[in-house]
PDB file of C-alpha atoms in Angstrom:
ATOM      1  CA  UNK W   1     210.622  12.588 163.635  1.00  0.00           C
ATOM      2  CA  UNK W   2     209.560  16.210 162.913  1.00  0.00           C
ATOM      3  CA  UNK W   3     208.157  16.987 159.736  1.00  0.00           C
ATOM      4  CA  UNK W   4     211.065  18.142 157.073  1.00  0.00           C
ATOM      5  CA  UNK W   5     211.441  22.182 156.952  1.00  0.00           C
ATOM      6  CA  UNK W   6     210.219  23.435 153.420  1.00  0.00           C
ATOM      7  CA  UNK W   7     212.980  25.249 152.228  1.00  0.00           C
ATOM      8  CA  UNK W   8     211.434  27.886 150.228  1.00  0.00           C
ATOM      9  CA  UNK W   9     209.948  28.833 153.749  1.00  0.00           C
ATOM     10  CA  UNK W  10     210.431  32.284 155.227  1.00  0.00           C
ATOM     11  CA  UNK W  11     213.490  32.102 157.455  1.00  0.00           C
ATOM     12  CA  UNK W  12     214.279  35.728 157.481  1.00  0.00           C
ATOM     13  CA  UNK W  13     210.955  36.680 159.172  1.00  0.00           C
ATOM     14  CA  UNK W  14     212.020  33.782 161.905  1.00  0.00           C
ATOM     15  CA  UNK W  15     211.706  35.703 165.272  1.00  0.00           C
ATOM     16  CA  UNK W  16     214.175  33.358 167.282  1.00  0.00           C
ATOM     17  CA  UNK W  17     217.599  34.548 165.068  1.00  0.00           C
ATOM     18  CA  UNK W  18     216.454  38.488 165.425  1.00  0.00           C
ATOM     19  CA  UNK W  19     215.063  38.210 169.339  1.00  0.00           C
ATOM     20  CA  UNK W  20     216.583  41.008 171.434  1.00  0.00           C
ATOM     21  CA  UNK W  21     216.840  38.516 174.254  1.00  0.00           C
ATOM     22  CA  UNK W  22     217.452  35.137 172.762  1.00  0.00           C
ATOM     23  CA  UNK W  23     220.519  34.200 173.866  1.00  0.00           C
ATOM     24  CA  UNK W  24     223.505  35.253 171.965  1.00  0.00           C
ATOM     25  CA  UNK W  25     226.013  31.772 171.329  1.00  0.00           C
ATOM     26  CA  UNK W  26     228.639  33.360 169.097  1.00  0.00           C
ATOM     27  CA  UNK W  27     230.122  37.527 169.019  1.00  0.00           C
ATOM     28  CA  UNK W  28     232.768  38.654 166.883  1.00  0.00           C
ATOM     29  CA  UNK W  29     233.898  42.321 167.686  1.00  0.00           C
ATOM     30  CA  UNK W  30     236.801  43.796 165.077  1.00  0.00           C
ATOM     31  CA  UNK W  31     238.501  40.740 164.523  1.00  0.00           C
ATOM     32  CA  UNK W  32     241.575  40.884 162.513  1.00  0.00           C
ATOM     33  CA  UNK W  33     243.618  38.014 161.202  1.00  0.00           C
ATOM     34  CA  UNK W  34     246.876  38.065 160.250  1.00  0.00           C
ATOM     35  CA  UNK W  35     249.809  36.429 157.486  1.00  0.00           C
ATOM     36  CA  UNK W  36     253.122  36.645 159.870  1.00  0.00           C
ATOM     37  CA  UNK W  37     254.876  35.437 156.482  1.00  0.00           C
ATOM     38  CA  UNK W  38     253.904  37.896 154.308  1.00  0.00           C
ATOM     39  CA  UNK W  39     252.860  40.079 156.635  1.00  0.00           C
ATOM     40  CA  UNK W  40     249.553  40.718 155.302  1.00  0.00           C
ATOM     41  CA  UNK W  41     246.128  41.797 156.908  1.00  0.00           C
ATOM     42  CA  UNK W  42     243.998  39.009 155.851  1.00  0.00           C
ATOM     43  CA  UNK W  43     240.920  39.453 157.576  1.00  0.00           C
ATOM     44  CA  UNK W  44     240.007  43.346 158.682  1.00  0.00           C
ATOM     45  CA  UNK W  45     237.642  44.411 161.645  1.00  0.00           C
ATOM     46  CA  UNK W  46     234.861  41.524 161.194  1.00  0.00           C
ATOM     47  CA  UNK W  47     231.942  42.126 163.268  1.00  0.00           C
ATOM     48  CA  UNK W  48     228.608  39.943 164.103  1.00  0.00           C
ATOM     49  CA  UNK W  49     226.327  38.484 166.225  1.00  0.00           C
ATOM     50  CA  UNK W  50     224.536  35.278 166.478  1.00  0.00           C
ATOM     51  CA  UNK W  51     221.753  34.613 168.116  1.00  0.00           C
ATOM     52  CA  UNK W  52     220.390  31.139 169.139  1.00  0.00           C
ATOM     53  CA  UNK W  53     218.428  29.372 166.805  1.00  0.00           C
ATOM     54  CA  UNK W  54     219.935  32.345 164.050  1.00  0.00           C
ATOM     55  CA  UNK W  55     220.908  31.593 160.299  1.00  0.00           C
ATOM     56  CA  UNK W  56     223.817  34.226 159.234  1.00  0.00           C
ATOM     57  CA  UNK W  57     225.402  34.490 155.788  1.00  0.00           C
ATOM     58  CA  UNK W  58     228.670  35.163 154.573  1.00  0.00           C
ATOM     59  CA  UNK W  59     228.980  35.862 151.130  1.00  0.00           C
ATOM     60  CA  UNK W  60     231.951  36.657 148.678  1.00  0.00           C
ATOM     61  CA  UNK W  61     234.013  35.546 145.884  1.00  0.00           C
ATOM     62  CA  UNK W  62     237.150  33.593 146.813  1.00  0.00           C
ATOM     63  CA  UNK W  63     239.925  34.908 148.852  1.00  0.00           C
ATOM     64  CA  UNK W  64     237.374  37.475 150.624  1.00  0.00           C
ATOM     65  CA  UNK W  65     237.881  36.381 153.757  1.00  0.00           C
ATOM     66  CA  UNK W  66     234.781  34.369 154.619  1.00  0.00           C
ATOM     67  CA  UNK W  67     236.043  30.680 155.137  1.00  0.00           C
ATOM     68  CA  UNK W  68     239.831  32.069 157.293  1.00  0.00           C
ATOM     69  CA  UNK W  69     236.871  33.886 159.164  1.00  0.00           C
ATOM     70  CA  UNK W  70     235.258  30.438 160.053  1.00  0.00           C
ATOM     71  CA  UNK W  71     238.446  28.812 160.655  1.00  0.00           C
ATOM     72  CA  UNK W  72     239.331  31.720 163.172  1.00  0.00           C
ATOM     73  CA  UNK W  73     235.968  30.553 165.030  1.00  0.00           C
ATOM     74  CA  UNK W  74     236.984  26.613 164.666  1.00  0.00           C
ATOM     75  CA  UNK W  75     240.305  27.352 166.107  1.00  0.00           C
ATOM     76  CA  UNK W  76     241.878  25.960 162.974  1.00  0.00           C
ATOM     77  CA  UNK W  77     244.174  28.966 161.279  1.00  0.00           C
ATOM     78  CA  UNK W  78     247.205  27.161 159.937  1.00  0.00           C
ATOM     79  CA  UNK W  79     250.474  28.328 161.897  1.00  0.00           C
ATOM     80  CA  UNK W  80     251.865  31.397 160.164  1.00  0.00           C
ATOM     81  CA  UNK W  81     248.482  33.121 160.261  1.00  0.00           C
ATOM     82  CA  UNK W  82     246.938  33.939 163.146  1.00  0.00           C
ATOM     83  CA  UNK W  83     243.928  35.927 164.910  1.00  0.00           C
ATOM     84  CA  UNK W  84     246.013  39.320 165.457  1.00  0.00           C
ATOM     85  CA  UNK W  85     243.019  41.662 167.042  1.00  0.00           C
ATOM     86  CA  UNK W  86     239.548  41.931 168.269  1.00  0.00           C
ATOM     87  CA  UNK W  87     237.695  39.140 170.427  1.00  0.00           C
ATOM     88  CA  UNK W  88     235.753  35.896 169.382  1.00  0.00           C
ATOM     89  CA  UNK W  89     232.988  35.377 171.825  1.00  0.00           C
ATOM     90  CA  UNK W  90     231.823  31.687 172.196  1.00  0.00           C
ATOM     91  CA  UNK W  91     228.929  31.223 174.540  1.00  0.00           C
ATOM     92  CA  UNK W  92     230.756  33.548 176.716  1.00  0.00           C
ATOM     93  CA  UNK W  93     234.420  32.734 176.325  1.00  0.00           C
ATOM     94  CA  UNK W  94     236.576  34.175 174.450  1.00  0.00           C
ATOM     95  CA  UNK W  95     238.461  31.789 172.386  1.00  0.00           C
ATOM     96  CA  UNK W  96     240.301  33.628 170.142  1.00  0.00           C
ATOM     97  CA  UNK W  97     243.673  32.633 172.086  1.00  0.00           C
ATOM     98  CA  UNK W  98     242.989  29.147 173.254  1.00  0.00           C
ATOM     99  CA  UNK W  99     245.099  26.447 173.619  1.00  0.00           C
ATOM    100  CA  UNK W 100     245.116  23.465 171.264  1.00  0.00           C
ATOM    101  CA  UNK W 101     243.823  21.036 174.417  1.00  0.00           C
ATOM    102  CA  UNK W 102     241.393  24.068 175.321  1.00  0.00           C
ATOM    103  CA  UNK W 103     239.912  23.766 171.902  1.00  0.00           C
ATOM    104  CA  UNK W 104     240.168  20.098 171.842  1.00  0.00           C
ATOM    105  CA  UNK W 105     237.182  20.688 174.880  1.00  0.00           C
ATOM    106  CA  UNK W 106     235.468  22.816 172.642  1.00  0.00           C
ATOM    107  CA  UNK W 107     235.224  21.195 169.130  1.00  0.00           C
ATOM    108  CA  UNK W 108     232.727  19.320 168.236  1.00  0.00           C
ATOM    109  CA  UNK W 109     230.627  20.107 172.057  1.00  0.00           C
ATOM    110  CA  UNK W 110     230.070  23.491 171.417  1.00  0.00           C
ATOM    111  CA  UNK W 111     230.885  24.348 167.674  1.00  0.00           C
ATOM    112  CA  UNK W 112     231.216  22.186 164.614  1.00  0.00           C
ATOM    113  CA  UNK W 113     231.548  22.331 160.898  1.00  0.00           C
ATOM    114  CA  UNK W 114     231.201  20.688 157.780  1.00  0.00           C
ATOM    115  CA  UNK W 115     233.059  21.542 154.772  1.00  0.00           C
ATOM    116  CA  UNK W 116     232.318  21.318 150.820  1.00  0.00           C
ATOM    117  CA  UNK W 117     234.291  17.761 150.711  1.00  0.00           C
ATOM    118  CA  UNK W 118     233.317  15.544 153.111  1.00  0.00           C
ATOM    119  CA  UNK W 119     235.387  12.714 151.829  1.00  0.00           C
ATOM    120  CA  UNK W 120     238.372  14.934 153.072  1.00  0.00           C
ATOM    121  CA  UNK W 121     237.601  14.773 156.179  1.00  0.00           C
ATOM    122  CA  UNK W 122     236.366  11.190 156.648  1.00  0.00           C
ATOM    123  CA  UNK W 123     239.053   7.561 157.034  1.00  0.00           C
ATOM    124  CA  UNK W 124     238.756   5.999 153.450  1.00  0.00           C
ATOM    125  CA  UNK W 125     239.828   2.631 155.508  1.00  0.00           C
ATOM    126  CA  UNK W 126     237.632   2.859 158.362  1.00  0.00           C
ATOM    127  CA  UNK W 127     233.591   1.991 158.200  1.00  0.00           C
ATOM    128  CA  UNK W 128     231.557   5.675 158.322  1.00  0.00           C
ATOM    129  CA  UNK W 129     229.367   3.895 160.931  1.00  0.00           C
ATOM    130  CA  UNK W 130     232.690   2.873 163.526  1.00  0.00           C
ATOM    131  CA  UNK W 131     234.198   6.668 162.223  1.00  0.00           C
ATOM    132  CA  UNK W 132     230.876   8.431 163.621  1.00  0.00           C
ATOM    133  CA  UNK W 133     230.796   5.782 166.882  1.00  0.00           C
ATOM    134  CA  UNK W 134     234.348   6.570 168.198  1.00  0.00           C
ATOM    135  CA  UNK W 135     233.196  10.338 168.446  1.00  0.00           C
ATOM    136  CA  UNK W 136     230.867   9.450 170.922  1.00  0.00           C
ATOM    137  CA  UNK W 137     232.980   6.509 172.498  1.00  0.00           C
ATOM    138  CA  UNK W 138     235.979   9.462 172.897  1.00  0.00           C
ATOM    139  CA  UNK W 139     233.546  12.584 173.950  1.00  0.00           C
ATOM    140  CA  UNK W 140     230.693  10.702 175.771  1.00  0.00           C
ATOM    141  CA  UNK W 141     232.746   7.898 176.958  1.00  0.00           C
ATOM    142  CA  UNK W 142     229.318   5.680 175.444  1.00  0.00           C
ATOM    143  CA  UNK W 143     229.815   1.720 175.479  1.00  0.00           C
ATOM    144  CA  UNK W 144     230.369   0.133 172.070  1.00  0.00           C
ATOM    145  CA  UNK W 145     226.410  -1.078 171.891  1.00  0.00           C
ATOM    146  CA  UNK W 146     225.144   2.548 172.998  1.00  0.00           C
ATOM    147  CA  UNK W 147     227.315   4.530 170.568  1.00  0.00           C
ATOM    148  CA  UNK W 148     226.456   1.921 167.846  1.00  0.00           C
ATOM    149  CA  UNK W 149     223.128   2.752 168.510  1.00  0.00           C
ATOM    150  CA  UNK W 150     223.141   6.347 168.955  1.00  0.00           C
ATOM    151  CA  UNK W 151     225.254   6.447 165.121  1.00  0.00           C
ATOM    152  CA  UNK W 152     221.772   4.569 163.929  1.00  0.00           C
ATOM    153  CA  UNK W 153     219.575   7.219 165.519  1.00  0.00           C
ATOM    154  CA  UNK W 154     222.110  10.196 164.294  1.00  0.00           C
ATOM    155  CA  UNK W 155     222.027   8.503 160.148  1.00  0.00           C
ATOM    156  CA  UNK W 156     218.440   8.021 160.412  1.00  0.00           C
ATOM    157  CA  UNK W 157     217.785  12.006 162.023  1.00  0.00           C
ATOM    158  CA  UNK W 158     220.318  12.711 158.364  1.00  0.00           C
ATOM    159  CA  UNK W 159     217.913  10.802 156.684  1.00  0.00           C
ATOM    160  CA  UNK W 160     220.143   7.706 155.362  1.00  0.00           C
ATOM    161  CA  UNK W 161     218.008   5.301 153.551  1.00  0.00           C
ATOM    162  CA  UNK W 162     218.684   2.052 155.602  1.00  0.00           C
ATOM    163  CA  UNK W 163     221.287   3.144 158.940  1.00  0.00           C
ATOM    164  CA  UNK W 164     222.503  -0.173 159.157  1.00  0.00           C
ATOM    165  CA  UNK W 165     223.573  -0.651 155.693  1.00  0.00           C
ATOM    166  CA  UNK W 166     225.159   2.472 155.715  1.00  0.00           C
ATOM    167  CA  UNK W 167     227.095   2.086 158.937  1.00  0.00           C
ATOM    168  CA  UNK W 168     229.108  -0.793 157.405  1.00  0.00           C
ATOM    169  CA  UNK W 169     229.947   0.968 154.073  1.00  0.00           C
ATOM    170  CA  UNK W 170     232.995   2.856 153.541  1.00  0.00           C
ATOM    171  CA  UNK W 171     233.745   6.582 152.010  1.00  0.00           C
ATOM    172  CA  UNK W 172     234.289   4.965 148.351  1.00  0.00           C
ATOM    173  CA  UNK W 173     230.823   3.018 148.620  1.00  0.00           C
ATOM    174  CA  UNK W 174     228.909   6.277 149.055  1.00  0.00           C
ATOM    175  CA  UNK W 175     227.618   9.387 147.322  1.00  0.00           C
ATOM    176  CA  UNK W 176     228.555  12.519 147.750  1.00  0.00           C
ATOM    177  CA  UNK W 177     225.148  13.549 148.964  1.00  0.00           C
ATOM    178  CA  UNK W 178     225.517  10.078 151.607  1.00  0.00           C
ATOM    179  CA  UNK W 179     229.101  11.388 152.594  1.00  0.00           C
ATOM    180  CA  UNK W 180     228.320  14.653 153.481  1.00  0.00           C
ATOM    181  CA  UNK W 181     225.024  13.552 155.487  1.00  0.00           C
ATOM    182  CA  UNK W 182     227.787  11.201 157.180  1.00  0.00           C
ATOM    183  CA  UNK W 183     229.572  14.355 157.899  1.00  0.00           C
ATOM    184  CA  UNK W 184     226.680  16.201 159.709  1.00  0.00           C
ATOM    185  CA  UNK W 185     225.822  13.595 161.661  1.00  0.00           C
ATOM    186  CA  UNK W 186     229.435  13.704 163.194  1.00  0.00           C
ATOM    187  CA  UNK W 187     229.141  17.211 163.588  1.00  0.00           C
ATOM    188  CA  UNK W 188     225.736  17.153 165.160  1.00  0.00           C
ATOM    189  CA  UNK W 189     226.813  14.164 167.909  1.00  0.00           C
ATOM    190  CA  UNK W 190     227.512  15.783 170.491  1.00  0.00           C
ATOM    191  CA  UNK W 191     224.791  18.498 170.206  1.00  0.00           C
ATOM    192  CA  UNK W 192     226.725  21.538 169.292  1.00  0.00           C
ATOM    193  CA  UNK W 193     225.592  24.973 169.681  1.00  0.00           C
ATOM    194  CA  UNK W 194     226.528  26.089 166.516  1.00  0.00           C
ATOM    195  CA  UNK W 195     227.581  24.564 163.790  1.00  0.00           C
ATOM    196  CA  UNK W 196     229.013  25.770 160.644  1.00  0.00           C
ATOM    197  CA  UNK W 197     228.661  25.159 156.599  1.00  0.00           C
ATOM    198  CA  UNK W 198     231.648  25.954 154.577  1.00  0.00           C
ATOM    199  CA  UNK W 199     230.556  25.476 151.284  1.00  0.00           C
ATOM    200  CA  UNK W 200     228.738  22.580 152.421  1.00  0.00           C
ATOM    201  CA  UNK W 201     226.693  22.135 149.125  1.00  0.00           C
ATOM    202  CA  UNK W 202     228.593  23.507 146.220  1.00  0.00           C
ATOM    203  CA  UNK W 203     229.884  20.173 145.234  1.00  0.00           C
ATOM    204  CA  UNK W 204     226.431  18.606 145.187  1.00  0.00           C
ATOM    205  CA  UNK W 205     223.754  18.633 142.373  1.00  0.00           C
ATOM    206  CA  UNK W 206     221.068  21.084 142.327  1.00  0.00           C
ATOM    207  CA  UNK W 207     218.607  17.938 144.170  1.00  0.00           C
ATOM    208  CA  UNK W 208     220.780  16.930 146.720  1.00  0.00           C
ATOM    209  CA  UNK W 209     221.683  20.853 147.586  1.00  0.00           C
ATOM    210  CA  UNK W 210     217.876  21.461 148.048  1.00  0.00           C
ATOM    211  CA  UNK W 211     217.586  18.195 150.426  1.00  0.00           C
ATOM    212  CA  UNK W 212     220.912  19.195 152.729  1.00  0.00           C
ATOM    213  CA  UNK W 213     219.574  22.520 153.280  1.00  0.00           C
ATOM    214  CA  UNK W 214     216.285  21.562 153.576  1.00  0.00           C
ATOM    215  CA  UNK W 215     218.507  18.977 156.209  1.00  0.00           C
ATOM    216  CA  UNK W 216     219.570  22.208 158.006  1.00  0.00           C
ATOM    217  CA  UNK W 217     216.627  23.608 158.501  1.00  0.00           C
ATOM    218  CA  UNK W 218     215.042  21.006 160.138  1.00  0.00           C
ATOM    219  CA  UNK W 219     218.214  20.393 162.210  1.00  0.00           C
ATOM    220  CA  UNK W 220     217.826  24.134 163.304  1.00  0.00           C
ATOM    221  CA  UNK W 221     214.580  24.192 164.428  1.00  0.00           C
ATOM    222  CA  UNK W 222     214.228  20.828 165.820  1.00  0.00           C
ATOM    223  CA  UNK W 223     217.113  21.155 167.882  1.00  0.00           C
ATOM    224  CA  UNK W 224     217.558  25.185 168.204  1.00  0.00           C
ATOM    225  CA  UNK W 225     220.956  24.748 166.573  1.00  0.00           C
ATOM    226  CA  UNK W 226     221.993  28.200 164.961  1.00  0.00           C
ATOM    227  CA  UNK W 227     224.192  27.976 161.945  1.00  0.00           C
ATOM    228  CA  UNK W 228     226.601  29.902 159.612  1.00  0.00           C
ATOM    229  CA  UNK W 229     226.042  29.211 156.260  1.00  0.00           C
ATOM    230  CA  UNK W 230     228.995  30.662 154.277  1.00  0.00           C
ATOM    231  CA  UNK W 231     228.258  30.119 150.340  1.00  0.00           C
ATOM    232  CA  UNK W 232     229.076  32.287 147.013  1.00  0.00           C
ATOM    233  CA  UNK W 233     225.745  31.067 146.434  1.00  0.00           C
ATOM    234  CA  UNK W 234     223.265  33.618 147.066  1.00  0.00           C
ATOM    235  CA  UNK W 235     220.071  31.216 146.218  1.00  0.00           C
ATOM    236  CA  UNK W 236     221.464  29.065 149.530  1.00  0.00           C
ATOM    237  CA  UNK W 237     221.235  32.349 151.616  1.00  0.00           C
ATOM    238  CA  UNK W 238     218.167  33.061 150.323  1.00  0.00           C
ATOM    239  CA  UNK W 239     216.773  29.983 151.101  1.00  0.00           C
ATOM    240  CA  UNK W 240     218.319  29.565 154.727  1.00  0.00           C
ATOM    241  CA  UNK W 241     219.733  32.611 156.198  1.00  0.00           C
ATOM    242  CA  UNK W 242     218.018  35.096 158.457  1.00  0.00           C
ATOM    243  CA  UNK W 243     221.129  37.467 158.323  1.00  0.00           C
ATOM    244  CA  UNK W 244     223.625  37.976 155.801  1.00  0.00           C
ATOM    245  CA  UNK W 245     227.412  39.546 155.873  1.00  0.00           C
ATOM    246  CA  UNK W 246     228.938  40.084 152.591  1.00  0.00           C
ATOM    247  CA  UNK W 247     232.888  40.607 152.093  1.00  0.00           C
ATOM    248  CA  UNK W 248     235.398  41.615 150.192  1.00  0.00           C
ATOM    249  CA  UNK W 249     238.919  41.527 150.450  1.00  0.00           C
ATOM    250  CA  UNK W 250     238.813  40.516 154.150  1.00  0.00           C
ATOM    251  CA  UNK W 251     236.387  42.890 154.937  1.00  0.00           C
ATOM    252  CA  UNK W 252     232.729  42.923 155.471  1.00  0.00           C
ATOM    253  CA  UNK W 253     231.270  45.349 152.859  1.00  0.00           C
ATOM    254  CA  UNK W 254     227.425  45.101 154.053  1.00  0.00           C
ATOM    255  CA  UNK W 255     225.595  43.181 156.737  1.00  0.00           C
ATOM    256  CA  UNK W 256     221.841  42.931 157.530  1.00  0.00           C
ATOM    257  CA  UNK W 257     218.666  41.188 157.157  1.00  0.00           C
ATOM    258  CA  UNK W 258     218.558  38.898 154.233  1.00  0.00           C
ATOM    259  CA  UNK W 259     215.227  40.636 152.667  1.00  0.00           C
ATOM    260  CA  UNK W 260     216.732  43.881 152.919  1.00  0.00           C
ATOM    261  CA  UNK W 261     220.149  43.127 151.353  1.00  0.00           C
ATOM    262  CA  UNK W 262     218.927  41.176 148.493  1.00  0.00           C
ATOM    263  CA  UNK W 263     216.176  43.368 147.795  1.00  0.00           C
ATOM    264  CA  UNK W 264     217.837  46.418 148.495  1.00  0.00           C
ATOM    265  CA  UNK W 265     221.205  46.542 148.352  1.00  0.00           C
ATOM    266  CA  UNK W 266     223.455  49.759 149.177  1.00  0.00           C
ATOM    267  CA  UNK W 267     227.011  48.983 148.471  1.00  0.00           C
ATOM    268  CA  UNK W 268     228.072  48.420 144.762  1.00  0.00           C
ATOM    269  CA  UNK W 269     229.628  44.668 145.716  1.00  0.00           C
ATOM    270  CA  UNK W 270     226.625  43.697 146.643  1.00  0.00           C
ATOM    271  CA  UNK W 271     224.886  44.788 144.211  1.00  0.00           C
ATOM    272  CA  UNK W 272     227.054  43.038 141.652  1.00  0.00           C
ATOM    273  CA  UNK W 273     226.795  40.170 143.281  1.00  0.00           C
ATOM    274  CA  UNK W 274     223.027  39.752 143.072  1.00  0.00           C
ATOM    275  CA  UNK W 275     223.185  41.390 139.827  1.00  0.00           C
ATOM    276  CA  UNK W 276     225.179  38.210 138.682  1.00  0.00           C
ATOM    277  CA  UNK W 277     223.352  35.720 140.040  1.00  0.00           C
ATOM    278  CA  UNK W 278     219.809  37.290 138.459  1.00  0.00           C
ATOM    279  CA  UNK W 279     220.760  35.862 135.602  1.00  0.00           C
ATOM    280  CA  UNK W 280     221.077  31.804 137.180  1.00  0.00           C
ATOM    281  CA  UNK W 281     217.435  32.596 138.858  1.00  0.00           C
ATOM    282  CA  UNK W 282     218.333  33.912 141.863  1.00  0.00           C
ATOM    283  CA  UNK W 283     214.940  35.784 141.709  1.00  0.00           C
ATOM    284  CA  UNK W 284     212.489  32.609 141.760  1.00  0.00           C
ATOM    285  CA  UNK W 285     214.445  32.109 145.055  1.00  0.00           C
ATOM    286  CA  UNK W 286     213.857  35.969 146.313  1.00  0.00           C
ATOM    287  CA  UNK W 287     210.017  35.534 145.215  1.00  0.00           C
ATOM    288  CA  UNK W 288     209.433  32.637 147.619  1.00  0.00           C
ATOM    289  CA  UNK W 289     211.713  32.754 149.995  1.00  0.00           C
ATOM    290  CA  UNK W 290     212.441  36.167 151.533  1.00  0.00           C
ATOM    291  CA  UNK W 291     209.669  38.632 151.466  1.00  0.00           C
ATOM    292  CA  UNK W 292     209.877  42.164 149.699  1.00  0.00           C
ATOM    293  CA  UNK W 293     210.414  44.940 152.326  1.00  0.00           C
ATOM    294  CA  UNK W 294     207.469  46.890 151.257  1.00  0.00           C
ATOM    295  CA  UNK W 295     206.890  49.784 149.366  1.00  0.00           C
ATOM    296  CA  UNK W 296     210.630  49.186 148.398  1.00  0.00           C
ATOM    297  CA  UNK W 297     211.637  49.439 144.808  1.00  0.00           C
ATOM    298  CA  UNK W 298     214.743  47.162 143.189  1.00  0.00           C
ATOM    299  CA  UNK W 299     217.918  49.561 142.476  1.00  0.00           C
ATOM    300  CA  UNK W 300     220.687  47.226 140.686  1.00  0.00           C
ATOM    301  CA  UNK W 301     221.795  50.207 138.535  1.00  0.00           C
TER     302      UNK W 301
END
């Protein structure tokens, strides 16, 4: 197996994510997404790019608009709100009005996601081994011996201590930390082209955080996976993300390279965010992590 990704490593100088030619897997242009209920603008004029192999960042407080953002991109806006402008750009297609059996195609082949409970989305009745094997039994058509095997491979690439154990345990048997590595190897079975991380590790102790991300980065550059990470956590973007979009109240505020908006922020959210988290550390993750722009002084003020 390739050697675990040190995640105090330098992802924002990575030259895959920021590569005028790599191939761009996901492009957002204005998208708006509407409440038909309370007819309310949720979501206003969201732009981005990702590149493959790329790391972006969407920060905010709750109810900015970073996670209905995501769920645009998943497909997975409940009813009465829906994507109500602009175009969502996935590996060439837009999918921003696709049917439920298009998207049923798409899920999980193209684009996945894990969330910040993974116990949520996992059968408390049903073995996490046989939960993981019938996603590749129903999207691979794989026998019952292959996909048992391939679920081994997928918990040991998650590194689970012991597969096999594992396999034949069920949600309430397992840590948090267990569950949600459960959780990524369903979303990384079928070999997605991007996946994304809604909160992925907020639940998680400060131990277990560092190992998922550190998780993620190995995923992404074993596998040239590129990722969202979408956290309120600024030390997880600092640690992971090439590119960074922050928002507030459904709109992106600022956008850019990691180093640059962290070090050197320009619009007053932003710089209350980071201003905020100073005071948790955030700086021992700026220090080794993301490179000061040079010649560049800190403005919080």
């Amino acid at each position: 197996m390739t050697a675990p990704v040190n995640p105090t490593a330098n992802p924002a100088l990575s030259t895959t994510a920021n590569e005028p030619d790599s191939e761009i897997v996901l492009d957002l242009k204005n998208v708006t997404i509407h409440d038909d209920v309370a007819d309310n603008e949720l979501v206003k004029g969201v732009s981005f790019t990702l590149r493959r192999g790329g790391v972006l960042g969407i920060v905010g407080e709750s109810g900015s608009g970073k996670s209905l953002t995501c769920r645009a991109i998943l497909g997975i806006l409940p009813k009465h709100i829906e994507v109500s402008g602009g175009s969502i750009d996935l590996l060439g297609r837009d999918v921003s009005s696709l049917t439920l059996k298009e998207w049923t195609g798409l899920r999980g082949t193209n684009i996945a996601a894990v969330f910040q409970d993974p116990g949520s989305y996992l059968n408390p009745s049903i073995r996490v081994g046989k939960q993981v094997q019938e996603v590749l039994r129903v999207k691979q058509h794989l026998g019952r011996r292959e996909s048992r095997l391939r679920t081994l491979e997928l918990f040991e690439a998650v590194r689970l201590n012991d597969p096999a154990y594992v396999y034949q345990q069920y949600t309430h048997e397992l840590s948090g930390g267990m569950l949600q590595r459960v959780l990524i190897a369903a979303a990384i079975a079928l070999e997605p082209d991007v996946l994304i991380a809604d909160e992925a590790t907020t639940a998680l102790d400060v131990t277990v955080q560092a190992e998922i991300l550190d998780l993620l980065g190995e995923l992404k550059a074993r596998t040239g996976l590129s990722l969202i990470v979408v956290s309120h956590d600024l030390a997880v973007v600092a640690q992971l993300c090439d590119e960074v979009l922050v928002m507030k109240d459904g709109a992106v505020v600022e956008q850019g390279l990691t180093r640059d908006i962290l070090y050197a922020p320009k619009h007053e959210y932003a710089k209350l965010l980071i201003a905020e988290h100073e005071q948790y550390g955030l700086e021992r993750y700026l220090d080794s992590a993301v490179p000061e722009p040079e010649q560049q002084e800190l403005d919080y003020a």
